[in-house]
Coordinates of C-alpha atoms in Angstrom, one line a residue:
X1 CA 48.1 -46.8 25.8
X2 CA 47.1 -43.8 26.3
X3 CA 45.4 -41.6 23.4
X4 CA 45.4 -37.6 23.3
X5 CA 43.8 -35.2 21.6
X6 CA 41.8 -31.8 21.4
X7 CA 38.3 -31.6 19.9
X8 CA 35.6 -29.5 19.9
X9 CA 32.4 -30.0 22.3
X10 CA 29.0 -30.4 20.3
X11 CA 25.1 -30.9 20.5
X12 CA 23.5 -33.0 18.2
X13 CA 21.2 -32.0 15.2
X14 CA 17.6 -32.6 15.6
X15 CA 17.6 -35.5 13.7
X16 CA 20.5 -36.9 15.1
X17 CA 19.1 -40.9 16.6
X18 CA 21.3 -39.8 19.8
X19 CA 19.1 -37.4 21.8
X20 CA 19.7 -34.2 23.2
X21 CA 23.1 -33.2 25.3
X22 CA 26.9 -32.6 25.0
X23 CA 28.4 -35.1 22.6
X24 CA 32.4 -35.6 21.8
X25 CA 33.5 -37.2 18.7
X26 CA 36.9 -38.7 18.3
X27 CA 38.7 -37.7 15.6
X28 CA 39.3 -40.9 12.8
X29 CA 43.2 -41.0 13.9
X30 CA 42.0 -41.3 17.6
X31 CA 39.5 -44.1 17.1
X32 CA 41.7 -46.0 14.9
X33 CA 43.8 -46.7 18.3
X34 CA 41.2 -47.9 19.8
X35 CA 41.0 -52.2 20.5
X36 CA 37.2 -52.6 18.6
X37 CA 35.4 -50.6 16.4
X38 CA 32.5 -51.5 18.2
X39 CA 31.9 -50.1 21.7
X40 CA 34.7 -49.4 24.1
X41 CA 34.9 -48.5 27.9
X42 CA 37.6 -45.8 28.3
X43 CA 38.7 -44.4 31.4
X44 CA 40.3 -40.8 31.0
X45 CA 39.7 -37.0 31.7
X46 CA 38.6 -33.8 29.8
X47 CA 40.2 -30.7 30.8
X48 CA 41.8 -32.5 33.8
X49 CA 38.3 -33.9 34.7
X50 CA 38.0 -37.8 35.1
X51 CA 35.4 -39.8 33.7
X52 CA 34.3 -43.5 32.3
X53 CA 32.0 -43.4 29.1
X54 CA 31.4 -46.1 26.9
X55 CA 32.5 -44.9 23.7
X56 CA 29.8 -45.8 20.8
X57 CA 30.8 -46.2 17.2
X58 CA 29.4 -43.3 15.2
X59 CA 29.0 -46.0 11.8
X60 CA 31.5 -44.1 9.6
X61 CA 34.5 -46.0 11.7
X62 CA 34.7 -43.7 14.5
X63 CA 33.0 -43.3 18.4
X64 CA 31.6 -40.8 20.4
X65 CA 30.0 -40.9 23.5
X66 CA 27.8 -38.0 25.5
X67 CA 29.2 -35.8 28.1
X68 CA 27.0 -36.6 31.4
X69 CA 25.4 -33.4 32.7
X70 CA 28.0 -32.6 35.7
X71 CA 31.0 -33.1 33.9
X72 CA 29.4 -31.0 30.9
X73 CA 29.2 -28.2 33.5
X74 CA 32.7 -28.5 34.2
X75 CA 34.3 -28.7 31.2
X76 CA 32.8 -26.7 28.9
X77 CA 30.2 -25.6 26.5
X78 CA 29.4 -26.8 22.6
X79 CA 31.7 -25.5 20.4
X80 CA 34.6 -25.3 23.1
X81 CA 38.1 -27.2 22.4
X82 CA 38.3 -29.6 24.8
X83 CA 41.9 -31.7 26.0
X84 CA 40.8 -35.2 25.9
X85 CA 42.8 -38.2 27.2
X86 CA 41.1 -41.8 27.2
X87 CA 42.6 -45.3 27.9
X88 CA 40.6 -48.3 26.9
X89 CA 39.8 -50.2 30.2
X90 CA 38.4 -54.1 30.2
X91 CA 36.9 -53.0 33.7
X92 CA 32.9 -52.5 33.0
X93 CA 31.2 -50.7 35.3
X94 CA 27.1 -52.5 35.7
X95 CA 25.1 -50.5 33.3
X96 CA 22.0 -48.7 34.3
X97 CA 19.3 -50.8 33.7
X98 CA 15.4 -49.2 31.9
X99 CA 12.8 -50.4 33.9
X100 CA 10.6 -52.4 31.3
X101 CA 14.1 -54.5 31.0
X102 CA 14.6 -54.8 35.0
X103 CA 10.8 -56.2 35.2
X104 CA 10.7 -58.3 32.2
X105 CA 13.9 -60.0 33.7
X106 CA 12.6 -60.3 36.9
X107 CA 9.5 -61.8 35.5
X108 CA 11.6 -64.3 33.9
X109 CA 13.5 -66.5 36.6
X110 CA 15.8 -68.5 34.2
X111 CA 16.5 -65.1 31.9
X112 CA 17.5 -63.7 35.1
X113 CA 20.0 -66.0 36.2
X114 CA 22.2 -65.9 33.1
X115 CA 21.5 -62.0 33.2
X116 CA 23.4 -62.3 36.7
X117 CA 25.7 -65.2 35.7
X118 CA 27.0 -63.1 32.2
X119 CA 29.9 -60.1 32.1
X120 CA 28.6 -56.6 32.7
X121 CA 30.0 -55.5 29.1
X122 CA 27.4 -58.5 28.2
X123 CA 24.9 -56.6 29.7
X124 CA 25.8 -53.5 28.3
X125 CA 25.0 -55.2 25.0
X126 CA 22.2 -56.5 25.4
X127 CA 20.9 -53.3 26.8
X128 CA 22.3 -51.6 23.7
X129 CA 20.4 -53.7 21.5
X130 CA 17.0 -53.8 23.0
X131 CA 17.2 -49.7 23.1
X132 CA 18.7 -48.9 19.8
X133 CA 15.2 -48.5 18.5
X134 CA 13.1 -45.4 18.9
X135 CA 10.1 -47.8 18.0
X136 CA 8.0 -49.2 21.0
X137 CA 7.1 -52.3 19.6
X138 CA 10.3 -53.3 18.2
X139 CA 11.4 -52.2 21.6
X140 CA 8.7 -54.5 23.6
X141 CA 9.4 -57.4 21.0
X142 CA 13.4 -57.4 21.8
X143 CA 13.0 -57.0 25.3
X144 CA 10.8 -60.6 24.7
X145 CA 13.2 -62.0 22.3
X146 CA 16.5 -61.2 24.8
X147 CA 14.6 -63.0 27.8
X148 CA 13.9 -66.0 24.8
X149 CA 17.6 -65.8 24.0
X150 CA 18.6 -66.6 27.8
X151 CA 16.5 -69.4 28.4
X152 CA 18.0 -70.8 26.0
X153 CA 21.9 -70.2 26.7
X154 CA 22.3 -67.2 24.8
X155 CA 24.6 -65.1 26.8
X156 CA 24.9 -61.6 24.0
X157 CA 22.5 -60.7 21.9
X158 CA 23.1 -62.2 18.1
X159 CA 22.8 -60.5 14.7
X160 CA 24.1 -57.3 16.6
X161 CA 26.9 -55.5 15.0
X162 CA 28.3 -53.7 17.8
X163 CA 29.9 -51.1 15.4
X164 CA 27.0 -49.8 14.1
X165 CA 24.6 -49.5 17.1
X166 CA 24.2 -46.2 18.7
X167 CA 22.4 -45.2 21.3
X168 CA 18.8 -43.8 21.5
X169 CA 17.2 -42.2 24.6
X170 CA 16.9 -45.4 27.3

């Protein structure tokens, strides 16, 4: 099922948790069409352009997601009306994995083998978690507690409410 709209191009405020960039928020009617309120992989284009974001849920009920450099430079500016069109897609792509996560797992033989054995939209949580935090040592401490978590079986991060989380600067 396809889901269509126009929307405006925007930067975040300074005190926005989301960094710096082009960011795209779905309206509430859009979202609402959507299979989770948590995050969702869409596959879809802007201005005719094709892309794969993981939408994020904004916490008011909604998602957004951040408009990578290139395709930012061909669609358009902040402020511009953009033609969206997203489909949700159950194919993840592997996430991009920070650095301090990559070592700690590699570190960590048994973590590492349920970090290969789980689903890349696993992965993509447990990334999510461990970087929603702007804070270093909350950041170090979860990086422990997810390789803790895998020893022991845990394949996604618990006590993580995917509709709530967004994203800070990996």
């Amino acid at each position: 099922m396809a889901i269509h709209i126009e929307t405006k191009l925007y930067e975040p405020e300074a005190t926005d948790r989301v960094g710096q960039g082009i960011l795209l928020s779905l309206p509430m009617d859009a979202s609402e069409q959507l299979p989770s309120r948590g995050m969702v992989m869409v596959n879809g284009t802007i201005n005719g352009h094709e892309f794969q974001a993981a939408l994020e849920p904004d916490g008011k009920g909604s998602h957004w997601f951040r408009v990578d450099r290139l395709l930012g430079e061909a669609v358009g500016n902040p402020g511009e009306t953009v033609s969206l069109t997203i489909e949700p897609t159950k194919d993840w792509p592997e996430p991009n994995v920070p650095s301090d996560i990559e070592a700690a797992l590699q570190a960590d033989p048994v973590a590492h083998a349920v970090w290969v054995d789980i689903t890349p939209a696993a992965r993509w949580d447990w990334i999510r978690w461990i970087t929603s935090t702007r804070v270093e040592a909350t950041r170090k401490k979860r990086i422990e507690v997810g390789c803790s978590k895998m020893r022991s079986g845990k394949r996604r991060p618990c006590c993580f409410d995917r509709s709530i989380c967004t994203l800070t600067d990996a």
